Structure formats: structure tokens, C-alpha cells
N, C-alpha and C. Protein backbone atom coordinates (compact mmCIF):
# COMPACT_ATOMS: atom_id res chain seq x y z
N MET A 1 137.95 79.33 89.13
CA MET A 1 137.18 78.18 89.55
C MET A 1 138.14 77.04 89.93
N GLU A 2 137.78 76.35 90.99
CA GLU A 2 138.58 75.21 91.44
C GLU A 2 138.44 74.05 90.48
N LYS A 3 139.52 73.29 90.30
CA LYS A 3 139.45 72.11 89.44
C LYS A 3 138.54 71.07 90.09
N LEU A 4 137.65 70.51 89.31
CA LEU A 4 136.73 69.51 89.80
C LEU A 4 137.45 68.15 89.90
N THR A 5 137.07 67.34 90.87
CA THR A 5 137.56 65.96 90.90
C THR A 5 136.90 65.20 89.76
N SER A 6 137.41 64.04 89.44
CA SER A 6 136.80 63.24 88.37
C SER A 6 135.37 62.85 88.75
N ALA A 7 135.12 62.56 90.02
CA ALA A 7 133.78 62.21 90.47
C ALA A 7 132.82 63.41 90.30
N GLU A 8 133.28 64.61 90.65
CA GLU A 8 132.44 65.80 90.51
C GLU A 8 132.16 66.12 89.05
N LEU A 9 133.17 65.99 88.22
CA LEU A 9 132.98 66.24 86.77
C LEU A 9 132.01 65.21 86.20
N ALA A 10 132.17 63.96 86.57
CA ALA A 10 131.27 62.92 86.06
C ALA A 10 129.84 63.20 86.49
N GLU A 11 129.62 63.62 87.74
CA GLU A 11 128.27 63.92 88.21
C GLU A 11 127.69 65.13 87.46
N LYS A 12 128.49 66.09 87.15
CA LYS A 12 128.06 67.26 86.39
C LYS A 12 127.62 66.80 84.99
N ILE A 13 128.39 65.91 84.38
CA ILE A 13 128.06 65.39 83.05
C ILE A 13 126.77 64.58 83.10
N VAL A 14 126.63 63.75 84.12
CA VAL A 14 125.40 62.96 84.29
C VAL A 14 124.19 63.91 84.39
N ALA A 15 124.31 65.00 85.16
CA ALA A 15 123.22 65.93 85.30
C ALA A 15 122.84 66.58 83.96
N ILE A 16 123.85 66.94 83.17
CA ILE A 16 123.60 67.51 81.85
C ILE A 16 122.84 66.50 80.97
N LEU A 17 123.31 65.25 80.98
CA LEU A 17 122.67 64.22 80.17
C LEU A 17 121.26 63.95 80.63
N GLU A 18 121.03 63.94 81.94
CA GLU A 18 119.67 63.74 82.46
C GLU A 18 118.75 64.86 82.03
N ASP A 19 119.25 66.10 82.10
CA ASP A 19 118.46 67.26 81.71
C ASP A 19 118.03 67.20 80.25
N HIS A 20 118.81 66.51 79.43
CA HIS A 20 118.52 66.44 77.99
C HIS A 20 118.04 65.07 77.55
N LYS A 21 117.52 64.33 78.50
CA LYS A 21 116.77 63.07 78.21
C LYS A 21 117.61 61.93 77.65
N ALA A 22 118.88 61.84 78.06
CA ALA A 22 119.68 60.67 77.70
C ALA A 22 119.07 59.44 78.39
N LYS A 23 119.30 58.28 77.83
CA LYS A 23 118.75 57.05 78.39
C LYS A 23 119.85 56.21 79.05
N ASP A 24 119.46 55.44 80.05
CA ASP A 24 120.37 54.45 80.67
C ASP A 24 121.75 55.00 80.99
N ILE A 25 121.79 56.08 81.73
CA ILE A 25 123.07 56.74 82.04
C ILE A 25 123.81 55.93 83.12
N GLU A 26 125.08 55.67 82.87
CA GLU A 26 125.93 54.99 83.84
C GLU A 26 127.17 55.82 84.09
N ASN A 27 127.56 55.88 85.36
CA ASN A 27 128.78 56.57 85.78
C ASN A 27 129.68 55.52 86.39
N LEU A 28 130.61 54.99 85.61
CA LEU A 28 131.46 53.88 86.04
C LEU A 28 132.80 54.36 86.58
N ASN A 29 133.12 53.92 87.77
CA ASN A 29 134.43 54.21 88.35
C ASN A 29 135.38 53.13 87.86
N ILE A 30 136.31 53.50 86.99
CA ILE A 30 137.23 52.54 86.38
C ILE A 30 138.68 52.74 86.81
N CYS A 31 138.90 53.64 87.80
CA CYS A 31 140.28 54.02 88.14
C CYS A 31 141.14 52.85 88.61
N GLU A 32 140.53 51.81 89.19
CA GLU A 32 141.32 50.66 89.63
C GLU A 32 141.47 49.62 88.52
N LYS A 33 140.81 49.85 87.38
CA LYS A 33 140.86 48.88 86.30
C LYS A 33 141.76 49.29 85.15
N THR A 34 142.06 50.58 85.06
CA THR A 34 142.88 51.06 83.95
C THR A 34 143.47 52.43 84.29
N SER A 35 144.50 52.79 83.56
CA SER A 35 145.04 54.12 83.71
C SER A 35 144.53 55.07 82.61
N LEU A 36 143.61 54.60 81.78
CA LEU A 36 143.04 55.42 80.71
C LEU A 36 142.29 56.63 81.24
N ALA A 37 141.53 56.41 82.32
CA ALA A 37 140.69 57.47 82.90
C ALA A 37 140.25 56.98 84.27
N ASP A 38 139.68 57.89 85.03
CA ASP A 38 139.11 57.51 86.34
C ASP A 38 137.67 57.04 86.19
N ARG A 39 136.95 57.65 85.23
CA ARG A 39 135.53 57.34 85.10
C ARG A 39 135.10 57.33 83.63
N PHE A 40 134.13 56.50 83.35
CA PHE A 40 133.41 56.50 82.09
C PHE A 40 131.98 56.92 82.40
N VAL A 41 131.45 57.84 81.66
CA VAL A 41 130.02 58.14 81.71
C VAL A 41 129.48 57.63 80.39
N ILE A 42 128.53 56.72 80.46
CA ILE A 42 127.98 56.06 79.27
C ILE A 42 126.48 56.28 79.24
N CYS A 43 125.96 56.63 78.05
CA CYS A 43 124.52 56.76 77.94
C CYS A 43 124.08 56.39 76.52
N SER A 44 122.77 56.33 76.34
CA SER A 44 122.17 55.99 75.05
C SER A 44 121.25 57.08 74.58
N ALA A 45 121.04 57.08 73.26
CA ALA A 45 120.10 57.98 72.62
C ALA A 45 119.36 57.16 71.55
N SER A 46 118.15 57.58 71.27
CA SER A 46 117.32 56.78 70.35
C SER A 46 117.50 57.14 68.86
N SER A 47 118.26 58.20 68.59
CA SER A 47 118.49 58.58 67.19
C SER A 47 119.88 59.21 67.05
N ALA A 48 120.36 59.23 65.84
CA ALA A 48 121.66 59.87 65.58
C ALA A 48 121.60 61.36 65.92
N THR A 49 120.48 61.98 65.63
CA THR A 49 120.31 63.40 65.95
C THR A 49 120.41 63.64 67.45
N GLN A 50 119.81 62.74 68.25
CA GLN A 50 119.88 62.90 69.70
C GLN A 50 121.30 62.64 70.21
N VAL A 51 122.01 61.68 69.60
CA VAL A 51 123.39 61.43 69.98
C VAL A 51 124.21 62.70 69.86
N LYS A 52 124.10 63.36 68.71
CA LYS A 52 124.84 64.60 68.48
C LYS A 52 124.38 65.70 69.41
N ALA A 53 123.06 65.83 69.61
CA ALA A 53 122.53 66.87 70.49
C ALA A 53 123.04 66.70 71.91
N LEU A 54 123.07 65.49 72.41
CA LEU A 54 123.57 65.24 73.77
C LEU A 54 125.04 65.64 73.89
N ALA A 55 125.84 65.23 72.89
CA ALA A 55 127.25 65.58 72.90
C ALA A 55 127.43 67.11 72.84
N ASP A 56 126.66 67.77 71.98
CA ASP A 56 126.74 69.22 71.87
C ASP A 56 126.40 69.89 73.21
N HIS A 57 125.38 69.38 73.91
CA HIS A 57 125.00 69.97 75.20
C HIS A 57 126.11 69.78 76.24
N VAL A 58 126.70 68.61 76.29
CA VAL A 58 127.79 68.36 77.25
C VAL A 58 128.94 69.35 76.96
N VAL A 59 129.37 69.40 75.70
CA VAL A 59 130.48 70.27 75.32
C VAL A 59 130.15 71.73 75.65
N TYR A 60 128.98 72.19 75.24
CA TYR A 60 128.61 73.58 75.41
C TYR A 60 128.52 73.95 76.90
N ASP A 61 127.79 73.12 77.69
CA ASP A 61 127.59 73.42 79.11
C ASP A 61 128.91 73.43 79.89
N LEU A 62 129.80 72.49 79.55
CA LEU A 62 131.07 72.47 80.25
C LEU A 62 132.00 73.60 79.80
N GLU A 63 131.94 73.95 78.51
CA GLU A 63 132.75 75.07 78.03
C GLU A 63 132.35 76.37 78.72
N GLU A 64 131.07 76.50 79.06
CA GLU A 64 130.59 77.67 79.81
C GLU A 64 131.31 77.82 81.16
N GLU A 65 131.82 76.70 81.65
CA GLU A 65 132.56 76.67 82.94
C GLU A 65 134.05 76.56 82.72
N GLY A 66 134.49 76.70 81.49
CA GLY A 66 135.91 76.67 81.18
C GLY A 66 136.49 75.27 81.07
N ILE A 67 135.63 74.28 80.91
CA ILE A 67 136.09 72.88 80.81
C ILE A 67 135.91 72.43 79.36
N VAL A 68 137.01 72.10 78.71
CA VAL A 68 136.95 71.69 77.31
C VAL A 68 137.50 70.27 77.16
N PRO A 69 136.95 69.50 76.23
CA PRO A 69 137.48 68.15 76.02
C PRO A 69 138.87 68.19 75.40
N LYS A 70 139.69 67.23 75.81
CA LYS A 70 141.03 67.09 75.19
C LYS A 70 140.87 66.66 73.75
N SER A 71 139.89 65.77 73.51
CA SER A 71 139.60 65.34 72.14
C SER A 71 138.17 64.82 72.08
N SER A 72 137.71 64.67 70.86
CA SER A 72 136.37 64.11 70.64
C SER A 72 136.39 63.31 69.35
N GLU A 73 135.56 62.30 69.29
CA GLU A 73 135.48 61.44 68.11
C GLU A 73 134.01 61.10 67.85
N GLY A 74 133.67 60.87 66.62
CA GLY A 74 132.36 60.33 66.28
C GLY A 74 131.30 61.33 65.83
N PHE A 75 131.65 62.62 65.79
CA PHE A 75 130.66 63.62 65.38
C PHE A 75 130.21 63.39 63.93
N GLU A 76 131.07 62.78 63.11
CA GLU A 76 130.72 62.56 61.72
C GLU A 76 129.64 61.49 61.57
N SER A 77 129.79 60.38 62.29
CA SER A 77 128.82 59.27 62.15
C SER A 77 127.60 59.47 63.03
N MET A 78 127.75 60.15 64.15
CA MET A 78 126.68 60.42 65.10
C MET A 78 126.05 59.12 65.64
N ARG A 79 126.81 58.05 65.70
CA ARG A 79 126.31 56.77 66.23
C ARG A 79 126.96 56.46 67.58
N TRP A 80 128.21 56.92 67.76
CA TRP A 80 128.92 56.75 69.01
C TRP A 80 129.89 57.93 69.13
N ILE A 81 129.57 58.86 70.00
CA ILE A 81 130.42 60.02 70.18
C ILE A 81 131.17 59.86 71.50
N CYS A 82 132.47 60.07 71.43
CA CYS A 82 133.34 59.95 72.60
C CYS A 82 133.95 61.32 72.89
N LEU A 83 133.77 61.79 74.13
CA LEU A 83 134.34 63.06 74.56
C LEU A 83 135.35 62.75 75.66
N ASP A 84 136.60 63.12 75.43
CA ASP A 84 137.68 62.80 76.37
C ASP A 84 138.02 64.03 77.22
N TYR A 85 137.63 63.98 78.47
CA TYR A 85 137.95 65.04 79.43
C TYR A 85 139.10 64.59 80.35
N VAL A 86 139.99 63.78 79.85
CA VAL A 86 141.17 63.21 80.49
C VAL A 86 140.79 62.24 81.59
N ASP A 87 140.31 62.72 82.75
CA ASP A 87 139.95 61.82 83.83
C ASP A 87 138.57 61.22 83.67
N VAL A 88 137.76 61.84 82.85
CA VAL A 88 136.41 61.35 82.58
C VAL A 88 136.22 61.26 81.08
N VAL A 89 135.81 60.10 80.60
CA VAL A 89 135.53 59.90 79.18
C VAL A 89 134.04 59.64 79.04
N VAL A 90 133.40 60.40 78.17
CA VAL A 90 131.96 60.31 77.95
C VAL A 90 131.71 59.54 76.66
N HIS A 91 130.87 58.52 76.75
CA HIS A 91 130.48 57.71 75.59
C HIS A 91 128.98 57.90 75.39
N ILE A 92 128.61 58.48 74.27
CA ILE A 92 127.20 58.68 73.96
C ILE A 92 126.87 57.80 72.73
N PHE A 93 126.09 56.78 72.97
CA PHE A 93 125.81 55.76 71.96
C PHE A 93 124.39 55.88 71.41
N HIS A 94 124.27 55.55 70.14
CA HIS A 94 122.94 55.20 69.60
C HIS A 94 122.63 53.86 70.25
N GLU A 95 121.38 53.59 70.56
CA GLU A 95 120.99 52.38 71.30
C GLU A 95 121.57 51.10 70.67
N GLU A 96 121.53 51.00 69.35
CA GLU A 96 122.02 49.79 68.66
C GLU A 96 123.52 49.59 68.88
N GLU A 97 124.29 50.66 68.77
CA GLU A 97 125.74 50.56 68.97
C GLU A 97 126.05 50.20 70.41
N ARG A 98 125.30 50.74 71.32
CA ARG A 98 125.56 50.44 72.76
C ARG A 98 125.34 48.96 73.02
N GLN A 99 124.30 48.38 72.47
CA GLN A 99 124.07 46.95 72.65
C GLN A 99 125.16 46.14 72.00
N PHE A 100 125.57 46.54 70.82
CA PHE A 100 126.60 45.79 70.08
C PHE A 100 127.95 45.80 70.81
N TYR A 101 128.40 46.99 71.23
CA TYR A 101 129.73 47.10 71.84
C TYR A 101 129.73 46.71 73.33
N ALA A 102 128.62 46.81 74.01
CA ALA A 102 128.49 46.39 75.41
C ALA A 102 129.64 46.91 76.29
N LEU A 103 129.98 48.17 76.11
CA LEU A 103 131.08 48.77 76.84
C LEU A 103 130.89 48.71 78.36
N SER A 104 129.69 48.95 78.83
CA SER A 104 129.41 48.90 80.28
C SER A 104 129.74 47.52 80.83
N LYS A 105 129.27 46.52 80.14
CA LYS A 105 129.48 45.14 80.58
C LYS A 105 130.97 44.79 80.60
N LEU A 106 131.66 45.23 79.57
CA LEU A 106 133.10 44.97 79.45
C LEU A 106 133.85 45.55 80.63
N TRP A 107 133.56 46.80 81.00
CA TRP A 107 134.30 47.47 82.07
C TRP A 107 133.85 47.06 83.44
N LYS A 108 132.58 46.67 83.62
CA LYS A 108 132.12 46.19 84.91
C LYS A 108 132.77 44.84 85.24
N ASN A 109 133.00 44.03 84.23
CA ASN A 109 133.55 42.70 84.45
C ASN A 109 135.06 42.63 84.41
N LYS A 110 135.72 43.71 84.01
CA LYS A 110 137.17 43.72 83.92
C LYS A 110 137.77 43.73 85.33
N PRO A 111 138.67 42.83 85.64
CA PRO A 111 139.31 42.87 86.94
C PRO A 111 140.21 44.10 87.10
N SER A 112 140.42 44.51 88.31
CA SER A 112 141.28 45.68 88.54
C SER A 112 142.72 45.34 88.18
N GLU A 113 143.53 46.38 87.91
CA GLU A 113 144.95 46.17 87.60
C GLU A 113 145.64 45.51 88.77
N GLU A 114 145.24 45.86 90.00
CA GLU A 114 145.85 45.27 91.19
C GLU A 114 145.56 43.78 91.26
N SER A 115 144.31 43.37 91.00
CA SER A 115 143.99 41.95 91.07
C SER A 115 144.67 41.19 89.91
N GLN A 116 144.83 41.83 88.74
CA GLN A 116 145.55 41.21 87.64
C GLN A 116 147.01 40.97 88.03
N ARG A 117 147.62 42.00 88.66
CA ARG A 117 149.02 41.90 89.05
C ARG A 117 149.18 40.77 90.09
N LEU A 118 148.30 40.71 91.05
CA LEU A 118 148.38 39.68 92.08
C LEU A 118 148.21 38.28 91.50
N SER A 119 147.28 38.14 90.56
CA SER A 119 147.07 36.82 89.98
C SER A 119 148.29 36.41 89.13
N GLU A 120 148.95 37.38 88.47
CA GLU A 120 150.14 37.07 87.70
C GLU A 120 151.29 36.65 88.63
N GLU A 121 151.38 37.29 89.81
CA GLU A 121 152.43 36.93 90.76
C GLU A 121 152.22 35.54 91.33
N GLN A 122 150.99 35.09 91.40
CA GLN A 122 150.68 33.80 92.00
C GLN A 122 150.81 32.65 91.00
N ARG A 123 150.95 32.96 89.73
CA ARG A 123 151.13 31.91 88.74
C ARG A 123 152.49 31.22 88.93
N PRO A 124 152.49 29.91 88.82
CA PRO A 124 153.78 29.21 88.93
C PRO A 124 154.69 29.57 87.76
N GLU A 125 155.97 29.66 88.03
CA GLU A 125 156.93 29.95 87.00
C GLU A 125 156.97 28.81 85.97
N ALA A 126 157.09 29.16 84.72
CA ALA A 126 157.21 28.14 83.68
C ALA A 126 158.52 27.42 83.82
N GLU A 127 158.46 26.09 83.71
CA GLU A 127 159.72 25.32 83.85
C GLU A 127 160.50 25.41 82.55
N SER A 128 161.83 25.51 82.67
CA SER A 128 162.67 25.60 81.48
C SER A 128 163.02 24.25 80.96
């Protein structure tokens, strides 16, 4: 199988989450804002059980295609599970945690690394 682009992988993850009734799914392109990943897929679930079930479905469905996460966190608490597929990071939140951490808002408002670099270059040098 050909390696998927980050956009294709993110769309595949979104489809899995939609099929299993995740709420408020967002597919954020963050490649110009950080080198952490190209995309974040963020969604909500109404219970801890659903958070875990959504994460299990993503992992299982992608493993069927030979795609495994580099790492995962949060299976113990089942309130915020993070699946790291290198170029795509999946965040599955319990609704309360999603509101509290506001990850979508944080990354939508973050300036790109290029605009940060340009603004730093335009700052006047500090006088000695």
C-alpha cells in the first residue's frame, strides 16, 4: 500500500470518527504553525467510555491497513486520548476537557512559524 499523505490520513481518521458518532470533529492544518505535526484531528465524546471507544476504533481500523500510532496517551483516564501518527495527531476529548483546554482555539489563533520569524526580524535591535 502506498503511504498516505497527512491530509489523506487525517481524512481517513475523520471518516472513522464520523462513523462512530464523534462530536465536533475538526481537521486542523497546522504544518505552517509548528513542526510537531502537519495536522491535528480533534473531536469530542460525551462520556469516558465513548472517548475510549473512539480511540479504539481509530487504532483498530488503521491497524487493519498497516498504520500504527507511534505513541498513545490517555487510555488510563479516558478523558483525553492522544494518538500520535507522526504527521497527524488525533485528540479525542471528553466534552468537559475539550472546553477546558480549548486546543482548537489555541492552534487556530497561533501565528505561523514564518510570520513569527518575520515579526522577529522586524523588531528593532535592543540598544546596548
